[in-house]
XYZ file of N, CA and C in Angstrom:
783
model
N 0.846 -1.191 0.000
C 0.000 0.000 0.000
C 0.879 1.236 0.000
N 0.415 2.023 -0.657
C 1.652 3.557 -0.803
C 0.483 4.607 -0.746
N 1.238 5.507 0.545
C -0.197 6.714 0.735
C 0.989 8.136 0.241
N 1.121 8.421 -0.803
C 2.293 9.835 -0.791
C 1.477 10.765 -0.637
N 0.282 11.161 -0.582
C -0.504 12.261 -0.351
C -1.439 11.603 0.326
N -1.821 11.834 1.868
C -3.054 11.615 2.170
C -3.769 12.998 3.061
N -4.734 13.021 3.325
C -5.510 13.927 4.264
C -5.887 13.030 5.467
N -5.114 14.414 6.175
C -5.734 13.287 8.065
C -6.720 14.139 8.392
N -7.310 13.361 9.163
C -8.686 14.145 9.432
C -8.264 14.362 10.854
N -8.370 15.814 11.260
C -8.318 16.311 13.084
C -8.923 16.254 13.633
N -9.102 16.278 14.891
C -10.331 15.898 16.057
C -11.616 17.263 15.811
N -12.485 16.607 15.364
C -13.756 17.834 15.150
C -13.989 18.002 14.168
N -12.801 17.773 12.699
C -12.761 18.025 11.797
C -14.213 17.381 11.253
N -15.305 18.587 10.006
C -15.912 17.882 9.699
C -15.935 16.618 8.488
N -16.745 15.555 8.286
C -16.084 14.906 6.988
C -16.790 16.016 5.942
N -15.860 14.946 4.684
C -15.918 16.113 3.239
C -17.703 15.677 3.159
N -17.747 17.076 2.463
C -19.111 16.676 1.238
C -19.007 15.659 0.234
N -17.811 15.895 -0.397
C -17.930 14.489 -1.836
C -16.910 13.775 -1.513
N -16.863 12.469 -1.700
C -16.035 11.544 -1.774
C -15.870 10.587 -3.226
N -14.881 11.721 -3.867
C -14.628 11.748 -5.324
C -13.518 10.101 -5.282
N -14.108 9.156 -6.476
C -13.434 7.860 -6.113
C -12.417 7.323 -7.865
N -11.771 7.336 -7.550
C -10.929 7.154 -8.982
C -10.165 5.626 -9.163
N -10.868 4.894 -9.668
C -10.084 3.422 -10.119
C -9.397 3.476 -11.307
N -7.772 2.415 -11.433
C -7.327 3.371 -12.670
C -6.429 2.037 -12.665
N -5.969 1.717 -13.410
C -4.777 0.556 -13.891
C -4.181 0.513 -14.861
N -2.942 0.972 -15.023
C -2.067 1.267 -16.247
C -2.681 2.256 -16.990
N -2.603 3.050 -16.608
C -3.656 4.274 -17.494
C -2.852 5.857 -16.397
N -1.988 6.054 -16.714
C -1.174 6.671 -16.599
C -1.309 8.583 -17.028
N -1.518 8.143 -18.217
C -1.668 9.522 -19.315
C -2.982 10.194 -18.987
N -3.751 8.725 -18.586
C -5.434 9.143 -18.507
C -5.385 9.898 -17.216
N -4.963 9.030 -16.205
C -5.207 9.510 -15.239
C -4.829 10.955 -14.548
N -3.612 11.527 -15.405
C -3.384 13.286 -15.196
C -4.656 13.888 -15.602
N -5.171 13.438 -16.754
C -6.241 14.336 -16.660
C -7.181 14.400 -15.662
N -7.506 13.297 -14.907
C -8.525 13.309 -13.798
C -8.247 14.520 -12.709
N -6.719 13.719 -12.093
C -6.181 14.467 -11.114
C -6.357 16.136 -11.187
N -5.700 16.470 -12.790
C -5.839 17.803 -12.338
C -7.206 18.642 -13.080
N -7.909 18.032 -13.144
C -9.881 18.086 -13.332
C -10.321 18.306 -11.783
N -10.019 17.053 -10.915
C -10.217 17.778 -9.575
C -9.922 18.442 -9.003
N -8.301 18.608 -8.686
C -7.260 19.673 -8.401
C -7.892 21.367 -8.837
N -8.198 21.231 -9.906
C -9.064 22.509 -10.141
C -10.285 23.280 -10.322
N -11.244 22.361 -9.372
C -12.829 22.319 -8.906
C -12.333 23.701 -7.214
N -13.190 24.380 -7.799
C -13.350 25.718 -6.812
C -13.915 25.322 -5.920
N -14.664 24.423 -5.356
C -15.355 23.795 -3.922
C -13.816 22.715 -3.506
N -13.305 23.096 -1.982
C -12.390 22.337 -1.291
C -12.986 21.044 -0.588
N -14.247 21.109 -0.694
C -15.350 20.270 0.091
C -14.915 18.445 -0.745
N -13.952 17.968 -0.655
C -13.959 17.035 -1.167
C -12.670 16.078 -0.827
N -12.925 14.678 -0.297
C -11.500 13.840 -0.513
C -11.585 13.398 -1.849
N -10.118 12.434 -2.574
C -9.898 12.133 -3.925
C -9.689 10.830 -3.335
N -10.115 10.004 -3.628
C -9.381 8.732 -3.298
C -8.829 7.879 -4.507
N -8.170 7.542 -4.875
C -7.825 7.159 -6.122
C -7.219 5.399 -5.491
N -7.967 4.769 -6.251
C -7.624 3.046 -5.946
C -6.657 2.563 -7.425
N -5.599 1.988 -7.333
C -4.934 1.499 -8.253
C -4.822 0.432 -7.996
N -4.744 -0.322 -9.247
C -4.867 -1.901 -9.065
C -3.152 -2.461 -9.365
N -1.951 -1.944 -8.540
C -1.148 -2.183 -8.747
C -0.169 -1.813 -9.939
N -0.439 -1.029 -10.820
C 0.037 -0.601 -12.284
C 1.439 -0.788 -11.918
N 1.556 -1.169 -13.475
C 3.322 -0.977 -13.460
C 3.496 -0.366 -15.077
N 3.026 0.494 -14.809
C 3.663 1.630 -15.518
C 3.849 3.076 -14.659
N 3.742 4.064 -15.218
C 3.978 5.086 -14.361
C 2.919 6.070 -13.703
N 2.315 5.517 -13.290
C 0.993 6.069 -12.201
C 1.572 6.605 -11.207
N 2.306 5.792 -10.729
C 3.191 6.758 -9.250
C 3.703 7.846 -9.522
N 4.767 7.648 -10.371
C 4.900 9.373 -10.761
C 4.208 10.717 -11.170
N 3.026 10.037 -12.151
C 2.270 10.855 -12.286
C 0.923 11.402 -11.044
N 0.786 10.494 -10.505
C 0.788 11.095 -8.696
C 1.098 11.945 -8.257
N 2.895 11.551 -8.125
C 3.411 12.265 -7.311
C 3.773 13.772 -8.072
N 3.179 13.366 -9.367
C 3.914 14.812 -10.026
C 2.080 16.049 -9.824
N 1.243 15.681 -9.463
C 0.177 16.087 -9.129
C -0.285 16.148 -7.984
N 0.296 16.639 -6.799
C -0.154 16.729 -5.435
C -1.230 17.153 -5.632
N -1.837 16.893 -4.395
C -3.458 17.810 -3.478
C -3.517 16.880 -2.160
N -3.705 18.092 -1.607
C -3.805 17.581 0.140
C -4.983 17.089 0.015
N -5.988 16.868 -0.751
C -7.835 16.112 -0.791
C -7.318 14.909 -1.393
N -5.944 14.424 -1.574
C -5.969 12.887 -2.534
C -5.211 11.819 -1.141
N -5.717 10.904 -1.030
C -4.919 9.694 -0.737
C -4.953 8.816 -1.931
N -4.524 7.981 -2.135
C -3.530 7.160 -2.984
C -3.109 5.892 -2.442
N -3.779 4.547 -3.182
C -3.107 3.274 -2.435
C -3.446 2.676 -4.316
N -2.305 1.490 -3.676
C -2.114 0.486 -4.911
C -2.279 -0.730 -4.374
N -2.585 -1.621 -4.890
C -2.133 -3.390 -4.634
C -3.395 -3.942 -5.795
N -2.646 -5.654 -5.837
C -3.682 -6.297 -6.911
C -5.644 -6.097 -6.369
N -6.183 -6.253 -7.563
C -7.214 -6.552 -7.097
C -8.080 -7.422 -7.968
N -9.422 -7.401 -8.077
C -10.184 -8.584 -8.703
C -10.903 -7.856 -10.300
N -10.378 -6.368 -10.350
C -11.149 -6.090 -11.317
C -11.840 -4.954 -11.127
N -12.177 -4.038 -11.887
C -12.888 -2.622 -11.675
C -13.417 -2.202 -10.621
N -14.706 -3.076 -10.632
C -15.756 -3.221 -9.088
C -15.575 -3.399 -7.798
N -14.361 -4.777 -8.141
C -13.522 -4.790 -6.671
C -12.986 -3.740 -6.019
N -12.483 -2.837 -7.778
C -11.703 -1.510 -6.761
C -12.541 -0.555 -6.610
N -14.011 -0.252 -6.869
C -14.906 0.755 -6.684
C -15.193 0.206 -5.080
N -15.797 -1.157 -4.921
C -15.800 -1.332 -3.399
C -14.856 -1.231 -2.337
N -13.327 -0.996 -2.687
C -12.551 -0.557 -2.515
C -12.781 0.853 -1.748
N -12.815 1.794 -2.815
C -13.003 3.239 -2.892
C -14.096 3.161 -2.169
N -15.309 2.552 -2.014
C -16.223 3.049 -1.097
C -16.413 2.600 0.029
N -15.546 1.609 0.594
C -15.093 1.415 1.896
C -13.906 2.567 3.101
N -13.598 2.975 1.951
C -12.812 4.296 2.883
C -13.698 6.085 2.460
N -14.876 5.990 1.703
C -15.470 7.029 1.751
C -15.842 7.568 2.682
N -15.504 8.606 3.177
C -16.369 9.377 4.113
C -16.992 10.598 3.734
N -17.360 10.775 3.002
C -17.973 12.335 2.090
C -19.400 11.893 2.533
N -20.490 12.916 2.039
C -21.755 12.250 2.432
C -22.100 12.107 1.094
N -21.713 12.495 -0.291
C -21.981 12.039 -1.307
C -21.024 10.936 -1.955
N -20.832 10.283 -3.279
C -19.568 9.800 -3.656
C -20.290 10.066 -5.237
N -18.647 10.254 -5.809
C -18.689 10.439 -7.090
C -17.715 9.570 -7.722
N -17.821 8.806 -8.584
C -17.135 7.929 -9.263
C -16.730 8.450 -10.969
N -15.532 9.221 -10.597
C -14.361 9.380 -11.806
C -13.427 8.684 -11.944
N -13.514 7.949 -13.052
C -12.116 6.997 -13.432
C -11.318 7.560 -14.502
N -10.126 6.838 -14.508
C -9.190 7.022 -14.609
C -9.179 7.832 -16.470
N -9.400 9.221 -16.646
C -9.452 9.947 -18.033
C -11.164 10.151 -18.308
N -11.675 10.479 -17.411
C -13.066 11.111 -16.865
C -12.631 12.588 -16.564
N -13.331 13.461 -16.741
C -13.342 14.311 -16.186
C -14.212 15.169 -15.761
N -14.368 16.470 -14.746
C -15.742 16.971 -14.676
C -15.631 18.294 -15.692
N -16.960 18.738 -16.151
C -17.179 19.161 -17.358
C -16.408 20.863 -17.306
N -16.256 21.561 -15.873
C -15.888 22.740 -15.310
C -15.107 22.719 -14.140
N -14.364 23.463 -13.437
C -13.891 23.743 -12.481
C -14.908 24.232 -11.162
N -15.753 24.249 -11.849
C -17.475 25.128 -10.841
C -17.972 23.782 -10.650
N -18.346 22.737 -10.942
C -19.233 21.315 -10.707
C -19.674 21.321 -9.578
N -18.611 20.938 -8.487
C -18.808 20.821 -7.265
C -19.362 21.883 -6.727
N -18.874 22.712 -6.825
C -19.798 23.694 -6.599
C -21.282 24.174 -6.988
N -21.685 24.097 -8.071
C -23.157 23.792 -8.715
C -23.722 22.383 -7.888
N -22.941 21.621 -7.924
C -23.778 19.818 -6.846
C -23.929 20.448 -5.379
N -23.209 21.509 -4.658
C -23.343 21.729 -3.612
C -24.599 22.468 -3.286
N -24.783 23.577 -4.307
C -25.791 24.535 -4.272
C -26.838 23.897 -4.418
N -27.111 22.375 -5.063
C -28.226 22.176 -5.665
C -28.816 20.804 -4.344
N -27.413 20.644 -3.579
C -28.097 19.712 -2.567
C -28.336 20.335 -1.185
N -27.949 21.885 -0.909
C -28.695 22.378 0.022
C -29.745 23.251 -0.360
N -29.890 23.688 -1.456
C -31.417 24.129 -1.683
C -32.337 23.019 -2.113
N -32.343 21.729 -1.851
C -33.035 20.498 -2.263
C -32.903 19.432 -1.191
N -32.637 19.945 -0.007
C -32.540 18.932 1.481
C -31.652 17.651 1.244
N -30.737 17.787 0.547
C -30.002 16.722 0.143
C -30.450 15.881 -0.536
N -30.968 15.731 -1.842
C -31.602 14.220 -2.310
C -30.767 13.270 -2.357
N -31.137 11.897 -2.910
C -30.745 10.944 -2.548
C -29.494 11.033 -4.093
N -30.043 11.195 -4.906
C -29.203 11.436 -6.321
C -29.313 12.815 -6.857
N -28.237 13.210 -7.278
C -27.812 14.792 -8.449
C -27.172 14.018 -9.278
N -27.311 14.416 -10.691
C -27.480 13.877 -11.577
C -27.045 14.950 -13.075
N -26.564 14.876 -13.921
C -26.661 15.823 -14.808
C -26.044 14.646 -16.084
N -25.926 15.556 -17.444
C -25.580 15.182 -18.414
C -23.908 14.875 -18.848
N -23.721 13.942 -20.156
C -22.364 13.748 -20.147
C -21.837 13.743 -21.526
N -20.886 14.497 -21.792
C -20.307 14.640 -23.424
C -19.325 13.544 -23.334
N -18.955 13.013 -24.432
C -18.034 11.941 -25.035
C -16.515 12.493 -25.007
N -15.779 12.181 -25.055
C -14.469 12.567 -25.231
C -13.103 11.899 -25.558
N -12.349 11.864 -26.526
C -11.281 10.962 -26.310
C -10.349 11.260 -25.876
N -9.420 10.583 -26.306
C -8.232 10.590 -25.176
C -7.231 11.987 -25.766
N -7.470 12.827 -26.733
C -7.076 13.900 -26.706
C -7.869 15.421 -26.292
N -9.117 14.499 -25.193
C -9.747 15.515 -24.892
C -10.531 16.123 -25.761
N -11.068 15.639 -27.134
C -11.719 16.395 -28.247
C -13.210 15.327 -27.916
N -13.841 16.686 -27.814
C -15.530 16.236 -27.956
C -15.836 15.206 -29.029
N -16.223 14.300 -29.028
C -17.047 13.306 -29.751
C -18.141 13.394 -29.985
N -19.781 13.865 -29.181
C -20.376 13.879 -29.080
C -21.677 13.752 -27.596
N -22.267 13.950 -27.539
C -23.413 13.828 -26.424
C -23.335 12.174 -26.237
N -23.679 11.484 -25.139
C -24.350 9.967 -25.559
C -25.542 10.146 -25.869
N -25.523 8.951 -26.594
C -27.025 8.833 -27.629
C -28.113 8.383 -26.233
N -27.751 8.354 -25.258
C -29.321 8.237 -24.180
C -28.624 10.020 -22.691
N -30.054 10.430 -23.119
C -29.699 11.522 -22.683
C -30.675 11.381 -20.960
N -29.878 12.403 -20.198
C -30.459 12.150 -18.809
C -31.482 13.100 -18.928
N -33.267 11.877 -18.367
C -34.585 12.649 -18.067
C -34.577 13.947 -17.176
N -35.484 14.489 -17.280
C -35.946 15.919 -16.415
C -36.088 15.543 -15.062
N -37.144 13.782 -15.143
C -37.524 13.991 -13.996
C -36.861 12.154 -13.732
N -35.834 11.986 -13.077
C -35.081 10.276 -13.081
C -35.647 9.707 -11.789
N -36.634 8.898 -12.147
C -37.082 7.571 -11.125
C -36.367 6.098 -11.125
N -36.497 5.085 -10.623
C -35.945 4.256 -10.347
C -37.071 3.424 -11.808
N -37.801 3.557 -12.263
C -38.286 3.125 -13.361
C -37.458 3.649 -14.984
N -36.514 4.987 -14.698
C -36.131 5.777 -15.974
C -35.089 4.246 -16.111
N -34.433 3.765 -15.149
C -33.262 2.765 -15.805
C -34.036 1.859 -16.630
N -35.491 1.299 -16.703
C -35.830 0.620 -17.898
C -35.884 0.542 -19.324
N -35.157 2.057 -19.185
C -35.062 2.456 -20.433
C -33.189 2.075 -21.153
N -32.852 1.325 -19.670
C -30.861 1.408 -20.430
C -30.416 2.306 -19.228
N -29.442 2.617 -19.432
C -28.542 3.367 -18.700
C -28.365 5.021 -19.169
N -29.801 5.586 -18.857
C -30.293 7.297 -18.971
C -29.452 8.158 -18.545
N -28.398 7.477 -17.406
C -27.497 8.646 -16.931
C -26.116 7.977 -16.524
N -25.254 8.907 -17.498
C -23.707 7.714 -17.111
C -23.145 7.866 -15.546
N -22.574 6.743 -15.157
C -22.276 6.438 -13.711
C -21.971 7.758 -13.231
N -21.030 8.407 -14.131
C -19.772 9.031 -13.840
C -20.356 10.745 -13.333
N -21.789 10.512 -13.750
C -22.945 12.122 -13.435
C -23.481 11.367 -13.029
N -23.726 10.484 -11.741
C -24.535 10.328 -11.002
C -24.095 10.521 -9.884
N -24.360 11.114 -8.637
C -23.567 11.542 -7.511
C -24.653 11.044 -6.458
N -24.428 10.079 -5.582
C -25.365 9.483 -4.493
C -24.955 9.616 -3.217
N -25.958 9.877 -2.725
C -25.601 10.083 -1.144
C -25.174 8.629 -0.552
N -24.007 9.090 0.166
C -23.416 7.718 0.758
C -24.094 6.497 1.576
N -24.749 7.014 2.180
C -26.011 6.540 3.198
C -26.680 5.140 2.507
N -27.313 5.713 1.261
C -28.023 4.798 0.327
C -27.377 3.655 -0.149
N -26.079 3.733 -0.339
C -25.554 2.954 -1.374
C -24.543 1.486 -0.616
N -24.790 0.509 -1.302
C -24.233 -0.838 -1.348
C -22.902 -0.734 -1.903
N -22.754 -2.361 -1.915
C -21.168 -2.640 -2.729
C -21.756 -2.851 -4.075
N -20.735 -2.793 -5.053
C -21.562 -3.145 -6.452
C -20.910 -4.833 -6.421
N -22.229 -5.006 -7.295
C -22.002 -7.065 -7.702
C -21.180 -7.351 -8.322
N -20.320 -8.132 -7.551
C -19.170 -8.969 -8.162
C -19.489 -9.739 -9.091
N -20.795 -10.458 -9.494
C -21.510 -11.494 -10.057
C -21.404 -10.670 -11.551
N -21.740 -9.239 -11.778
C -20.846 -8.482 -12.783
C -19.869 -8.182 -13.698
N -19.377 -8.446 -14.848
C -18.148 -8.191 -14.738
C -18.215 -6.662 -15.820
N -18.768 -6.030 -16.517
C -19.329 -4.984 -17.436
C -20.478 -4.436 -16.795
N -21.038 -4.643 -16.128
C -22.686 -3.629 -15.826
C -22.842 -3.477 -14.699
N -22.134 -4.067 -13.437
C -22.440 -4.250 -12.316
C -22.713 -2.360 -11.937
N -22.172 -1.226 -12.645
C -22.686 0.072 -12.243
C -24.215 0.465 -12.317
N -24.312 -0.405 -13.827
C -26.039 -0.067 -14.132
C -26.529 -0.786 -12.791
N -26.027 -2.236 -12.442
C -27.261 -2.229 -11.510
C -27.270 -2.018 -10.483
N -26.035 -1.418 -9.551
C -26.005 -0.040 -8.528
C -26.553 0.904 -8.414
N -26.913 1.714 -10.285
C -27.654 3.041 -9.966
C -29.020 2.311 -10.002
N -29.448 1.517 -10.159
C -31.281 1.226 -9.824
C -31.209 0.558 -8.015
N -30.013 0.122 -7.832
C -30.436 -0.012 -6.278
C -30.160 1.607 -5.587
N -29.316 2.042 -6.091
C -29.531 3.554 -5.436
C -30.598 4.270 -5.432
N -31.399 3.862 -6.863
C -32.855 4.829 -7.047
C -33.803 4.218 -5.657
N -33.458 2.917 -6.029
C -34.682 2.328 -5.230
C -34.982 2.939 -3.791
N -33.660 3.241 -3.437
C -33.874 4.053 -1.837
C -33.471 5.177 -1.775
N -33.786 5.682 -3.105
C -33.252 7.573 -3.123
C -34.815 8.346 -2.985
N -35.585 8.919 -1.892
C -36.518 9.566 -1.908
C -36.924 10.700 -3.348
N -36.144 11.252 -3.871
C -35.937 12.059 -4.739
C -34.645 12.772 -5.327
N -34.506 12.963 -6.786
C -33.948 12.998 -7.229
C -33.378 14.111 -8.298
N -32.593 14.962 -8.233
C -32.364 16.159 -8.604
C -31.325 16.218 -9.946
N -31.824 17.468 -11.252
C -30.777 17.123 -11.765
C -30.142 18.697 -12.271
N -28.650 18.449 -12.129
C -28.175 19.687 -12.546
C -28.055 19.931 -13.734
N -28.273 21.176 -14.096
C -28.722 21.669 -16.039
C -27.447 21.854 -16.512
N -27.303 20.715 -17.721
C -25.780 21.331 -18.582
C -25.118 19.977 -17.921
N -24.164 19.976 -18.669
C -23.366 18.520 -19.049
C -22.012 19.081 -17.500
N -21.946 17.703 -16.626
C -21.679 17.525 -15.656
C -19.992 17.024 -15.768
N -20.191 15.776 -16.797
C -18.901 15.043 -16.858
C -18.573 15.269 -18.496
N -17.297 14.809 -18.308
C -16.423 14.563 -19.954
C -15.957 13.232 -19.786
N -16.624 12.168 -20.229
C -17.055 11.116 -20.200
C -15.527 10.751 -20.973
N -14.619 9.998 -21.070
C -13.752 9.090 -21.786
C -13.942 7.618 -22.455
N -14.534 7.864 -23.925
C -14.990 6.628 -24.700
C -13.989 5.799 -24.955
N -13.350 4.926 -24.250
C -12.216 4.231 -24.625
C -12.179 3.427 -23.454
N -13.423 3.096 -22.263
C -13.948 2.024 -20.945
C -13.493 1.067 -21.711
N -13.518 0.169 -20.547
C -13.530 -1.644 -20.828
C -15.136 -1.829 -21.154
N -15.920 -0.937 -20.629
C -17.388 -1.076 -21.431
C -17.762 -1.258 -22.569
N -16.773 0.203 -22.929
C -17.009 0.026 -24.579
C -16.348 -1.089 -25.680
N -15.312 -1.231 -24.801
C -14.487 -2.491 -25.281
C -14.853 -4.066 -25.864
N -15.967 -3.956 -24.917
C -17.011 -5.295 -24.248
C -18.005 -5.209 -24.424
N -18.565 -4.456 -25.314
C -19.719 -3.587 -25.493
C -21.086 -5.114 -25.485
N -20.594 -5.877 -26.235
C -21.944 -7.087 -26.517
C -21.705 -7.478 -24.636
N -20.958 -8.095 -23.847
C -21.213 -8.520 -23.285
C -21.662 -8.169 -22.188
N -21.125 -6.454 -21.963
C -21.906 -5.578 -21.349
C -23.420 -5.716 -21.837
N -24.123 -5.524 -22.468
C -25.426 -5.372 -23.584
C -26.164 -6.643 -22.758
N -25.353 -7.793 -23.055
C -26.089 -9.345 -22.401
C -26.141 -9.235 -21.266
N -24.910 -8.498 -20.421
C -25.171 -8.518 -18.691
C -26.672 -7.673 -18.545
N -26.693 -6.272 -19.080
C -27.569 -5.234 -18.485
C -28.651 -5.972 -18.940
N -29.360 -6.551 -20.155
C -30.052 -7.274 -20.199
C -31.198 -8.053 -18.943
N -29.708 -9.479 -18.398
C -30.027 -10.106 -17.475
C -30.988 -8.853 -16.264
N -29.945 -7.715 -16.165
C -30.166 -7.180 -15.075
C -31.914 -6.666 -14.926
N -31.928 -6.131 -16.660
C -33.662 -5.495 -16.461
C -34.471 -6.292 -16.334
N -34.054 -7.575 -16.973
C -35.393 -9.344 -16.449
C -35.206 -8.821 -15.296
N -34.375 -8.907 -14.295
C -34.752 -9.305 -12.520
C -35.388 -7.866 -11.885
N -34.995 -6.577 -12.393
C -35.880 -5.538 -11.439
C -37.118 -5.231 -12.796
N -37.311 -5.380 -13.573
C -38.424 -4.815 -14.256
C -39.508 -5.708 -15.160
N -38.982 -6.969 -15.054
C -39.745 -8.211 -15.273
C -39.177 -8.622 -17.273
N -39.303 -9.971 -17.423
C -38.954 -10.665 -18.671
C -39.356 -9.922 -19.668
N -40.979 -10.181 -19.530
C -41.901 -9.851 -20.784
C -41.940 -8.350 -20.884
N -41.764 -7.738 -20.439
C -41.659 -6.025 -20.712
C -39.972 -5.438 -21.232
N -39.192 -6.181 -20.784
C -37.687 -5.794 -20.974
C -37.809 -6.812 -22.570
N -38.224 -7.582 -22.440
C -37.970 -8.275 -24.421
C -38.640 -6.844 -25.515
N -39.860 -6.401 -24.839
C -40.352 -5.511 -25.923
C -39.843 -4.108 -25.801
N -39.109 -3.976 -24.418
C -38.337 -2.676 -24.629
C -37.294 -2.581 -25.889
N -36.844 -4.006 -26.268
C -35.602 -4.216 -26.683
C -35.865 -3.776 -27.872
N -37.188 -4.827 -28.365
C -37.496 -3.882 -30.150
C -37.472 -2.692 -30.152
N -38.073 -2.140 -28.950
C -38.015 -0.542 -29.416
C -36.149 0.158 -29.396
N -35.593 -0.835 -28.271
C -34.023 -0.475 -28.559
C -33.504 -0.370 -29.894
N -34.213 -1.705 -30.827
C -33.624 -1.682 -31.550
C -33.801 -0.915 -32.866
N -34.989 -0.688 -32.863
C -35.277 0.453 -33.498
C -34.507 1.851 -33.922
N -34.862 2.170 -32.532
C -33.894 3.231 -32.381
C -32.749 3.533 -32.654
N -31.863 2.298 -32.314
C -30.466 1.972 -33.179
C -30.226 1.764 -34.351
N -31.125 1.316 -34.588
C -31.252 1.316 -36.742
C -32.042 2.706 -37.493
N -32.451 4.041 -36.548
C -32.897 5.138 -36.796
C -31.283 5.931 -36.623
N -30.949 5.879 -35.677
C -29.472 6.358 -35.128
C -28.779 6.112 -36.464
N -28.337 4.851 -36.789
C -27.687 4.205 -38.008
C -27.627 5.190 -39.348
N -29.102 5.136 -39.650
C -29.551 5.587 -41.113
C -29.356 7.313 -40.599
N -29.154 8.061 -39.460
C -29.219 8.985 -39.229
C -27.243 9.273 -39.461
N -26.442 8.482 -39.096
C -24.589 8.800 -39.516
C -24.673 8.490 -40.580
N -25.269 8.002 -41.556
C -24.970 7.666 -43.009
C -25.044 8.870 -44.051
């Protein structure tokens, strides 16, 4: 375990508001951009926890070449993405958590600050929520995702797919579980429907939140991700309604299609 930056917490001290969580493995290049995406969010209200799954390339340096007194920093093997998100949310203490990985970024230096304003004039909801642009790895816009986040997000909007990417969903700590190991691509989708399920209400901030990095092991895996989330909508939203969502999925994807041509 290697802590080169951590934050101690003093007697009285209160905990943070966000507990910003960063999983990252050999992703080096990606991961400066995260670091200094948070590093330059105008709300101090936040730890960084960044989980590495042991990299052996140069993550440490690029660490250490990016201080902030809001980051601790540990490495060792682990089982895989999820393992290290349960990781990261075993040492959260924020009352929210936000999950940025490794060449994610947030869309402004103001974010946190806009999520703050919007969860004390809204009694804290259970989820804040906003939109997410595409981006690659030179930081050049790609596009919106093709499923855009609702006005109004219930624990029924996930029947529609995954309406709001992980990475703009911000949940109060309170609510939230470990994600399923039984997972190995979707286990986030079916975190944010157990989060809905016990989120009283749900808030969303206007204007694109994250800069999403299209180059996941999601996208990588894309069919088998597709077959996991699948499984997932049979068990919370029933067989026979998730088969006929699908035609209409597919629809839509062959409208999308004839729409880049």
């Amino acid at each position: 375990m290697d802590t080169p930056h951590t934050t101690r917490e003093e007697p009285g001290m209160s905990p943070p508001l966000f507990s910003i969580i960063t999983v990252t493995y050999n992703s080096a290049d990606n991961l400066a951009h995260t670091l200094r995406s948070v590093a330059e969010q105008t709300s101090p209200y936040y730890e960084h926890i960044i989980i590495d799954g042991a990299s052996t390339d140069h993550t440490r340096k690029v660490v250490a070449e990016n201080p902030n007194i809001h980051m601790r920093f540990t490495s060792a093997p682990d089982k895989g993405i999820y393992d290290a998100m349960n990781k990261g949310l075993a040492e959260a203490k924020g009352e929210y958590v936000i999950f940025l990985n490794a060449g994610d970024t947030f869309h402004s230096a103001s974010i946190l600050e806009q999520i703050t304003d919007i969860a004390m004039e809204n009694d804290f909801p259970g989820v804040i929520y906003g939109q997410t642009d595409l981006v690659d790895s030179n930081r050049t816009r790609v596009g919106s995702r093709h499923l855009t986040a609702p006005e109004n997000l219930t624990y029924r909007s996930f029947a529609d797919g995954m309406v709001v990417c992980h990475q703009a969903f911000v949940a109060l700590r309170r609510i939230t579980g470990e994600f399923d190991m039984r997972y190995h691509f979707s286990a986030d989708y079916e975190w944010c429907i157990r989060v809905l399920q016990h989120s009283r209400h749900n808030v969303m901030l206007p204007g694109v939140m994250i800069d999403y990095l299209n180059e996941g092991a999601t996208t990588r895996n894309r069919t088998r991700s597709l077959m996991e989330r699948f499984r997932i909508m049979c068990y919370f939203y029933g067989t026979v309604p998730t088969v006929g969502r699908h035609f209409g999925f597919l629809l839509r994807a062959l409208r999308r299609r004839l729409r880049t041509r």
